[in-house]
PDB file of C-alpha atoms and ligand atoms in Angstrom:
ATOM      1  CA  MET A1100     113.525  54.722 120.466  1.00  0.00           C
ATOM      2  CA  THR A1101     110.792  54.067 123.004  1.00  0.00           C
ATOM      3  CA  LEU A1102     108.870  56.881 124.596  1.00  0.00           C
ATOM      4  CA  VAL A1103     109.358  56.771 128.377  1.00  0.00           C
ATOM      5  CA  TYR A1104     107.230  59.728 129.375  1.00  0.00           C
ATOM      6  CA  GLU A1105     105.247  62.492 127.741  1.00  0.00           C
ATOM      7  CA  GLY A1106     104.695  65.681 129.695  1.00  0.00           C
ATOM      8  CA  LYS A1107     102.992  68.940 128.793  1.00  0.00           C
ATOM      9  CA  ALA A1108     106.078  70.463 127.156  1.00  0.00           C
ATOM     10  CA  LYS A1109     108.496  67.584 126.578  1.00  0.00           C
ATOM     11  CA  ARG A1110     108.800  63.961 125.543  1.00  0.00           C
ATOM     12  CA  VAL A1111     111.407  61.665 127.089  1.00  0.00           C
ATOM     13  CA  PHE A1112     112.851  58.765 125.090  1.00  0.00           C
ATOM     14  CA  ASN A1113     115.182  55.880 125.884  1.00  0.00           C
ATOM     15  CA  THR A1114     118.460  55.683 123.966  1.00  0.00           C
ATOM     16  CA  ASP A1115     120.947  52.899 123.210  1.00  0.00           C
ATOM     17  CA  ASP A1116     122.723  53.903 126.395  1.00  0.00           C
ATOM     18  CA  ASN A1117     120.889  52.702 129.498  1.00  0.00           C
ATOM     19  CA  ASN A1118     122.072  55.759 131.460  1.00  0.00           C
ATOM     20  CA  ILE A1119     120.936  58.375 128.946  1.00  0.00           C
ATOM     21  CA  TYR A1120     117.554  59.789 127.866  1.00  0.00           C
ATOM     22  CA  ARG A1121     116.787  61.912 124.833  1.00  0.00           C
ATOM     23  CA  ILE A1122     114.428  64.803 125.542  1.00  0.00           C
ATOM     24  CA  GLU A1123     112.372  66.412 122.822  1.00  0.00           C
ATOM     25  CA  TYR A1124     110.919  69.875 123.474  1.00  0.00           C
ATOM     26  CA  LYS A1125     107.386  70.209 122.116  1.00  0.00           C
ATOM     27  CA  ASP A1126     105.697  73.150 120.428  1.00  0.00           C
ATOM     28  CA  GLU A1127     103.029  73.167 123.101  1.00  0.00           C
ATOM     29  CA  VAL A1128     102.244  75.630 125.806  1.00  0.00           C
ATOM     30  CA  THR A1129      99.911  75.157 128.739  1.00  0.00           C
ATOM     31  CA  ALA A1130      98.918  77.180 131.759  1.00  0.00           C
ATOM     32  CA  GLY A1131      96.806  76.591 134.841  1.00  0.00           C
ATOM     33  CA  ASN A1132      97.603  72.868 135.033  1.00  0.00           C
ATOM     34  CA  GLY A1133      96.549  72.342 131.413  1.00  0.00           C
ATOM     35  CA  ALA A1134      93.364  74.459 131.638  1.00  0.00           C
ATOM     36  CA  LYS A1135      94.760  76.643 128.847  1.00  0.00           C
ATOM     37  CA  LYS A1136      96.580  74.907 126.011  1.00  0.00           C
ATOM     38  CA  ASP A1137      97.972  75.944 122.601  1.00  0.00           C
ATOM     39  CA  LYS A1138     100.356  74.774 119.930  1.00  0.00           C
ATOM     40  CA  MET A1139     103.037  77.334 119.097  1.00  0.00           C
ATOM     41  CA  GLU A1140     105.483  76.703 116.321  1.00  0.00           C
ATOM     42  CA  GLY A1141     109.052  77.382 117.397  1.00  0.00           C
ATOM     43  CA  LYS A1142     108.445  77.195 121.128  1.00  0.00           C
ATOM     44  CA  GLY A1143     110.188  73.821 121.542  1.00  0.00           C
ATOM     45  CA  ARG A1144     113.282  75.139 119.778  1.00  0.00           C
ATOM     46  CA  LEU A1145     113.439  78.302 121.889  1.00  0.00           C
ATOM     47  CA  ASN A1146     113.077  76.479 125.211  1.00  0.00           C
ATOM     48  CA  ASN A1147     115.601  73.836 124.186  1.00  0.00           C
ATOM     49  CA  LEU A1148     118.162  76.493 123.200  1.00  0.00           C
ATOM     50  CA  ILE A1149     117.547  78.567 126.324  1.00  0.00           C
ATOM     51  CA  THR A1150     117.591  75.594 128.724  1.00  0.00           C
ATOM     52  CA  SER A1151     120.792  74.260 127.133  1.00  0.00           C
ATOM     53  CA  TYR A1152     122.456  77.658 127.553  1.00  0.00           C
ATOM     54  CA  PHE A1153     121.453  77.868 131.247  1.00  0.00           C
ATOM     55  CA  PHE A1154     122.559  74.324 132.060  1.00  0.00           C
ATOM     56  CA  GLU A1155     125.925  74.928 130.354  1.00  0.00           C
ATOM     57  CA  ARG A1156     126.458  78.186 132.274  1.00  0.00           C
ATOM     58  CA  LEU A1157     125.427  76.507 135.536  1.00  0.00           C
ATOM     59  CA  ALA A1158     127.928  73.692 134.939  1.00  0.00           C
ATOM     60  CA  LYS A1159     130.674  76.313 134.579  1.00  0.00           C
ATOM     61  CA  GLU A1160     129.602  77.747 137.948  1.00  0.00           C
ATOM     62  CA  GLY A1161     129.876  74.300 139.515  1.00  0.00           C
ATOM     63  CA  VAL A1162     126.202  73.275 139.447  1.00  0.00           C
ATOM     64  CA  ASP A1163     125.878  69.854 137.852  1.00  0.00           C
ATOM     65  CA  SER A1164     122.642  68.944 136.130  1.00  0.00           C
ATOM     66  CA  HIS A1165     121.232  66.073 134.108  1.00  0.00           C
ATOM     67  CA  PHE A1166     122.167  67.952 130.896  1.00  0.00           C
ATOM     68  CA  ILE A1167     124.750  66.267 128.649  1.00  0.00           C
ATOM     69  CA  GLU A1168     124.464  68.019 125.282  1.00  0.00           C
ATOM     70  CA  ARG A1169     122.059  69.609 122.847  1.00  0.00           C
ATOM     71  CA  THR A1170     121.783  67.401 119.763  1.00  0.00           C
ATOM     72  CA  SER A1171     119.395  69.413 117.588  1.00  0.00           C
ATOM     73  CA  ASP A1172     117.199  72.513 117.687  1.00  0.00           C
ATOM     74  CA  THR A1173     114.570  70.683 119.726  1.00  0.00           C
ATOM     75  CA  GLU A1174     116.480  67.831 121.376  1.00  0.00           C
ATOM     76  CA  GLN A1175     119.023  67.238 124.102  1.00  0.00           C
ATOM     77  CA  LEU A1176     120.631  64.236 125.760  1.00  0.00           C
ATOM     78  CA  VAL A1177     120.406  64.017 129.536  1.00  0.00           C
ATOM     79  CA  LYS A1178     121.547  61.684 132.279  1.00  0.00           C
ATOM     80  CA  LYS A1179     118.828  59.326 133.420  1.00  0.00           C
ATOM     81  CA  VAL A1180     117.503  60.385 136.812  1.00  0.00           C
ATOM     82  CA  THR A1181     114.427  59.574 138.842  1.00  0.00           C
ATOM     83  CA  ILE A1182     112.575  62.843 139.251  1.00  0.00           C
ATOM     84  CA  ILE A1183     111.755  63.845 142.836  1.00  0.00           C
ATOM     85  CA  PRO A1184     108.091  64.948 142.632  1.00  0.00           C
ATOM     86  CA  LEU A1185     108.788  68.394 144.077  1.00  0.00           C
ATOM     87  CA  GLU A1186     108.715  71.796 142.424  1.00  0.00           C
ATOM     88  CA  VAL A1187     111.375  73.874 144.119  1.00  0.00           C
ATOM     89  CA  VAL A1188     110.473  77.546 143.762  1.00  0.00           C
ATOM     90  CA  VAL A1189     112.860  80.398 144.574  1.00  0.00           C
ATOM     91  CA  ARG A1190     111.497  83.933 144.864  1.00  0.00           C
ATOM     92  CA  ASN A1191     113.512  87.173 144.932  1.00  0.00           C
ATOM     93  CA  PHE A1192     110.489  89.457 144.445  1.00  0.00           C
ATOM     94  CA  ALA A1193     106.792  88.901 145.124  1.00  0.00           C
ATOM     95  CA  ALA A1194     104.694  87.882 142.110  1.00  0.00           C
ATOM     96  CA  GLY A1195     102.204  85.229 141.082  1.00  0.00           C
ATOM     97  CA  SER A1196     100.756  82.865 143.652  1.00  0.00           C
ATOM     98  CA  ILE A1197     102.479  84.401 146.681  1.00  0.00           C
ATOM     99  CA  VAL A1198     100.822  87.747 145.931  1.00  0.00           C
ATOM    100  CA  LYS A1199      97.399  86.100 145.707  1.00  0.00           C
ATOM    101  CA  ARG A1200      97.917  83.871 148.743  1.00  0.00           C
ATOM    102  CA  LEU A1201      99.729  86.092 151.221  1.00  0.00           C
ATOM    103  CA  GLY A1202      98.922  89.610 150.038  1.00  0.00           C
ATOM    104  CA  PHE A1203     102.425  90.838 149.190  1.00  0.00           C
ATOM    105  CA  GLU A1204     102.582  93.758 146.804  1.00  0.00           C
ATOM    106  CA  ASN A1205     103.394  92.713 143.217  1.00  0.00           C
ATOM    107  CA  GLY A1206     107.118  93.322 142.673  1.00  0.00           C
ATOM    108  CA  GLN A1207     107.930  93.755 146.372  1.00  0.00           C
ATOM    109  CA  THR A1208     111.576  92.892 147.087  1.00  0.00           C
ATOM    110  CA  PHE A1209     112.320  90.052 149.483  1.00  0.00           C
ATOM    111  CA  GLU A1210     115.257  90.718 151.795  1.00  0.00           C
ATOM    112  CA  LYS A1211     116.635  87.270 151.043  1.00  0.00           C
ATOM    113  CA  PRO A1212     115.588  84.633 148.531  1.00  0.00           C
ATOM    114  CA  LEU A1213     112.640  82.538 149.632  1.00  0.00           C
ATOM    115  CA  VAL A1214     112.721  78.810 148.850  1.00  0.00           C
ATOM    116  CA  GLU A1215     109.427  76.912 148.721  1.00  0.00           C
ATOM    117  CA  PHE A1216     108.349  73.367 147.939  1.00  0.00           C
ATOM    118  CA  TYR A1217     105.283  72.384 145.932  1.00  0.00           C
ATOM    119  CA  TYR A1218     104.095  68.794 145.632  1.00  0.00           C
ATOM    120  CA  LYS A1219     104.256  67.887 141.922  1.00  0.00           C
ATOM    121  CA  GLU A1220     100.916  66.128 141.611  1.00  0.00           C
ATOM    122  CA  ASP A1221      98.557  67.305 138.857  1.00  0.00           C
ATOM    123  CA  ALA A1222      95.526  65.670 140.509  1.00  0.00           C
ATOM    124  CA  LEU A1223      96.093  67.901 143.565  1.00  0.00           C
ATOM    125  CA  ASN A1224      97.035  71.002 141.532  1.00  0.00           C
ATOM    126  CA  ASP A1225     100.659  71.055 142.751  1.00  0.00           C
ATOM    127  CA  PRO A1226      99.952  72.325 146.304  1.00  0.00           C
ATOM    128  CA  PHE A1227     102.443  74.261 148.441  1.00  0.00           C
ATOM    129  CA  ILE A1228     103.883  71.983 151.149  1.00  0.00           C
ATOM    130  CA  SER A1229     106.135  72.472 154.185  1.00  0.00           C
ATOM    131  CA  ASP A1230     109.424  70.664 154.870  1.00  0.00           C
ATOM    132  CA  ASP A1231     107.524  68.427 157.304  1.00  0.00           C
ATOM    133  CA  HIS A1232     105.020  67.543 154.565  1.00  0.00           C
ATOM    134  CA  VAL A1233     107.944  66.679 152.279  1.00  0.00           C
ATOM    135  CA  LYS A1234     109.183  64.217 154.904  1.00  0.00           C
ATOM    136  CA  LEU A1235     105.689  62.899 155.714  1.00  0.00           C
ATOM    137  CA  LEU A1236     105.105  62.173 152.018  1.00  0.00           C
ATOM    138  CA  ASP A1237     108.525  60.499 151.948  1.00  0.00           C
ATOM    139  CA  LEU A1238     109.690  62.680 149.062  1.00  0.00           C
ATOM    140  CA  ALA A1239     112.983  63.656 150.681  1.00  0.00           C
ATOM    141  CA  ASN A1240     114.752  63.382 154.040  1.00  0.00           C
ATOM    142  CA  ASP A1241     116.398  66.189 156.042  1.00  0.00           C
ATOM    143  CA  GLU A1242     119.706  65.764 154.253  1.00  0.00           C
ATOM    144  CA  ASP A1243     118.033  65.815 150.810  1.00  0.00           C
ATOM    145  CA  ILE A1244     115.973  68.886 151.749  1.00  0.00           C
ATOM    146  CA  ALA A1245     119.130  70.761 152.782  1.00  0.00           C
ATOM    147  CA  GLU A1246     120.815  69.750 149.510  1.00  0.00           C
ATOM    148  CA  LEU A1247     117.809  70.827 147.406  1.00  0.00           C
ATOM    149  CA  LYS A1248     117.798  74.239 149.102  1.00  0.00           C
ATOM    150  CA  ARG A1249     121.572  74.613 148.792  1.00  0.00           C
ATOM    151  CA  GLN A1250     121.551  73.876 145.061  1.00  0.00           C
ATOM    152  CA  ALA A1251     118.424  76.009 144.474  1.00  0.00           C
ATOM    153  CA  LEU A1252     120.144  79.032 146.021  1.00  0.00           C
ATOM    154  CA  ILE A1253     123.272  78.566 143.886  1.00  0.00           C
ATOM    155  CA  VAL A1254     121.083  78.278 140.782  1.00  0.00           C
ATOM    156  CA  ASN A1255     119.395  81.495 141.899  1.00  0.00           C
ATOM    157  CA  GLU A1256     122.703  83.359 142.265  1.00  0.00           C
ATOM    158  CA  THR A1257     123.880  82.192 138.835  1.00  0.00           C
ATOM    159  CA  LEU A1258     120.596  83.040 137.101  1.00  0.00           C
ATOM    160  CA  ILE A1259     120.507  86.477 138.760  1.00  0.00           C
ATOM    161  CA  LYS A1260     124.007  87.115 137.387  1.00  0.00           C
ATOM    162  CA  ILE A1261     123.019  86.058 133.845  1.00  0.00           C
ATOM    163  CA  MET A1262     119.809  88.158 133.933  1.00  0.00           C
ATOM    164  CA  ASP A1263     121.753  91.101 135.262  1.00  0.00           C
ATOM    165  CA  GLU A1264     124.073  90.904 132.238  1.00  0.00           C
ATOM    166  CA  MET A1265     120.929  91.251 130.092  1.00  0.00           C
ATOM    167  CA  ASN A1266     119.568  94.161 132.129  1.00  0.00           C
ATOM    168  CA  LEU A1267     116.790  91.922 133.417  1.00  0.00           C
ATOM    169  CA  LYS A1268     115.749  90.906 136.913  1.00  0.00           C
ATOM    170  CA  LEU A1269     114.901  87.425 138.060  1.00  0.00           C
ATOM    171  CA  ILE A1270     111.624  87.576 139.958  1.00  0.00           C
ATOM    172  CA  ASP A1271     111.223  83.855 140.671  1.00  0.00           C
ATOM    173  CA  PHE A1272     111.624  80.427 139.119  1.00  0.00           C
ATOM    174  CA  LYS A1273     110.761  76.751 139.494  1.00  0.00           C
ATOM    175  CA  ILE A1274     113.258  73.927 139.209  1.00  0.00           C
ATOM    176  CA  GLU A1275     113.097  70.185 139.598  1.00  0.00           C
ATOM    177  CA  PHE A1276     115.654  67.670 140.747  1.00  0.00           C
ATOM    178  CA  GLY A1277     116.239  63.982 140.225  1.00  0.00           C
ATOM    179  CA  LYS A1278     118.371  61.255 141.736  1.00  0.00           C
ATOM    180  CA  ASP A1279     120.902  59.384 139.611  1.00  0.00           C
ATOM    181  CA  SER A1280     121.682  55.673 139.962  1.00  0.00           C
ATOM    182  CA  GLU A1281     124.057  56.448 142.845  1.00  0.00           C
ATOM    183  CA  GLY A1282     121.446  58.496 144.703  1.00  0.00           C
ATOM    184  CA  LYS A1283     123.126  61.816 143.909  1.00  0.00           C
ATOM    185  CA  ILE A1284     120.719  64.773 143.661  1.00  0.00           C
ATOM    186  CA  LEU A1285     120.983  66.417 140.225  1.00  0.00           C
ATOM    187  CA  LEU A1286     119.248  69.482 138.832  1.00  0.00           C
ATOM    188  CA  ALA A1287     116.908  68.276 136.057  1.00  0.00           C
ATOM    189  CA  ASP A1288     113.923  69.250 133.874  1.00  0.00           C
ATOM    190  CA  GLU A1289     114.313  72.689 132.244  1.00  0.00           C
ATOM    191  CA  ILE A1290     115.082  76.324 132.966  1.00  0.00           C
ATOM    192  CA  SER A1291     113.375  78.625 130.488  1.00  0.00           C
ATOM    193  CA  PRO A1292     110.879  81.494 130.308  1.00  0.00           C
ATOM    194  CA  ASP A1293     108.262  78.777 130.901  1.00  0.00           C
ATOM    195  CA  THR A1294     109.639  78.211 134.383  1.00  0.00           C
ATOM    196  CA  CYS A1295     110.956  81.651 135.401  1.00  0.00           C
ATOM    197  CA  ARG A1296     109.529  85.127 135.885  1.00  0.00           C
ATOM    198  CA  ILE A1297     111.841  87.642 134.272  1.00  0.00           C
ATOM    199  CA  TRP A1298     111.221  91.392 134.167  1.00  0.00           C
ATOM    200  CA  ASP A1299     113.028  94.239 132.430  1.00  0.00           C
ATOM    201  CA  LYS A1300     115.014  96.114 135.073  1.00  0.00           C
ATOM    202  CA  GLU A1301     113.735  99.537 134.056  1.00  0.00           C
ATOM    203  CA  THR A1302     110.270  98.974 132.600  1.00  0.00           C
ATOM    204  CA  ASN A1303     109.217  95.739 134.374  1.00  0.00           C
ATOM    205  CA  GLU A1304     108.260  94.376 130.940  1.00  0.00           C
ATOM    206  CA  ASN A1305     107.672  90.585 131.112  1.00  0.00           C
ATOM    207  CA  PHE A1306     110.027  88.151 129.383  1.00  0.00           C
ATOM    208  CA  ASP A1307     108.264  84.960 130.444  1.00  0.00           C
ATOM    209  CA  LYS A1308     105.176  82.762 130.254  1.00  0.00           C
ATOM    210  CA  ASP A1309     103.080  85.340 132.109  1.00  0.00           C
ATOM    211  CA  VAL A1310     102.447  86.970 128.690  1.00  0.00           C
ATOM    212  CA  TYR A1311     100.596  83.759 127.783  1.00  0.00           C
ATOM    213  CA  ARG A1312      99.057  83.154 131.219  1.00  0.00           C
ATOM    214  CA  ASN A1313      97.684  86.720 131.327  1.00  0.00           C
ATOM    215  CA  ASP A1314      97.115  87.211 127.575  1.00  0.00           C
ATOM    216  CA  THR A1315      99.317  90.282 127.485  1.00  0.00           C
ATOM    217  CA  GLY A1316     101.509  89.502 124.471  1.00  0.00           C
ATOM    218  CA  SER A1317     102.894  87.010 121.969  1.00  0.00           C
ATOM    219  CA  LEU A1318     104.760  84.166 123.650  1.00  0.00           C
ATOM    220  CA  ILE A1319     106.963  83.408 120.621  1.00  0.00           C
ATOM    221  CA  GLU A1320     107.915  87.077 120.176  1.00  0.00           C
ATOM    222  CA  THR A1321     108.684  87.391 123.892  1.00  0.00           C
ATOM    223  CA  TYR A1322     110.821  84.222 124.070  1.00  0.00           C
ATOM    224  CA  THR A1323     112.598  85.181 120.824  1.00  0.00           C
ATOM    225  CA  LYS A1324     113.445  88.586 122.300  1.00  0.00           C
ATOM    226  CA  PHE A1325     114.766  86.872 125.412  1.00  0.00           C
ATOM    227  CA  TYR A1326     116.830  84.403 123.377  1.00  0.00           C
ATOM    228  CA  ASN A1327     118.295  87.204 121.245  1.00  0.00           C
ATOM    229  CA  LYS A1328     119.434  88.978 124.416  1.00  0.00           C
ATOM    230  CA  LEU A1329     120.973  85.734 125.646  1.00  0.00           C
ATOM    231  CA  GLU A1330     122.812  85.260 122.350  1.00  0.00           C
ATOM    232  CA  GLU A1331     124.348  88.738 122.696  1.00  0.00           C
ATOM    233  CA  LEU A1332     126.118  87.703 125.918  1.00  0.00           C
TER     234      LEU A1332
HETATM  235  P1  5GP B1232     103.787  80.780 141.175  1.00  0.00           P
HETATM  236  O1  5GP B1232     103.814  79.937 142.426  1.00  0.00           O
HETATM  237  O2  5GP B1232     103.876  82.239 141.484  1.00  0.00           O
HETATM  238  O3  5GP B1232     102.655  80.425 140.263  1.00  0.00           O
HETATM  239  O4  5GP B1232     105.103  80.399 140.359  1.00  0.00           O
HETATM  240  C1  5GP B1232     106.386  80.712 140.834  1.00  0.00           C
HETATM  241  C2  5GP B1232     107.414  80.458 139.738  1.00  0.00           C
HETATM  242  O5  5GP B1232     107.514  79.075 139.483  1.00  0.00           O
HETATM  243  C3  5GP B1232     107.070  81.108 138.404  1.00  0.00           C
HETATM  244  O6  5GP B1232     108.275  81.535 137.794  1.00  0.00           O
HETATM  245  C4  5GP B1232     106.437  79.987 137.583  1.00  0.00           C
HETATM  246  O7  5GP B1232     106.732  80.134 136.218  1.00  0.00           O
HETATM  247  C5  5GP B1232     107.130  78.765 138.152  1.00  0.00           C
HETATM  248  N1  5GP B1232     106.205  77.632 138.243  1.00  0.00           N
HETATM  249  C6  5GP B1232     105.497  77.222 139.308  1.00  0.00           C
HETATM  250  N2  5GP B1232     104.776  76.130 139.022  1.00  0.00           N
HETATM  251  C7  5GP B1232     105.029  75.836 137.747  1.00  0.00           C
HETATM  252  C8  5GP B1232     104.582  74.793 136.861  1.00  0.00           C
HETATM  253  O8  5GP B1232     103.802  73.904 137.212  1.00  0.00           O
HETATM  254  N3  5GP B1232     105.056  74.845 135.589  1.00  0.00           N
HETATM  255  C9  5GP B1232     105.922  75.799 135.167  1.00  0.00           C
HETATM  256  N4  5GP B1232     106.328  75.793 133.888  1.00  0.00           N
HETATM  257  N5  5GP B1232     106.377  76.778 135.972  1.00  0.00           N
HETATM  258  C10 5GP B1232     105.934  76.796 137.241  1.00  0.00           C
END
């Protein structure tokens, strides 16, 4: 099957069905727009299992996504969509770039979830952009922007609920959306510890890629611990 696209963490292949892609999760981890890069055996499996779980739970809560089914430890079938080059970030607590940029205290609670857009463009380092920039760049119109925010907030509520069941808190996350052949906006890409910040409710211990970004622990051990908690649900 022909390779359509290879990203930092996944490969996308065509299938016999013109409306379906096969995604393969790679054993690679990067941070800082590829500045830091490592191969980690088992990472593709963990992120595929975790993403599949989240997309299945989200579907039950009424949030459709590109996800069709998981077909192996490292592969899943998804609906073909054209990715909108936007990273939609939702933040419930201050951490990461917003702490550096705007001086919030690490871990500070936001009264209501904050939704932000980043322009998905490696050459520009995925810069933060306003709604007006989104329109100026012709990435989405007003109606699309409202829909992206609406879906992002439902994803947030669902993920908070799942994390809560695991005694964890959802600090923030990044999601991506695509448009299907009928122009419908569908949640796409992945939802995993690569794309979320997740802290233990009591100890604030990290269950996400920050252990790799900040060199504070083993990524595979951390993701395995997270997956084991998820399996207990
Ligand atoms: P920040 O803007 O603080 O760096 O990231 C906010 C949230 O979005 C974090 O949960 C982070 O993991 C996620 N995020 C932002 N940009 C990216 C990205 O390019 N790749 C991945 N995997 N996650 C991202």
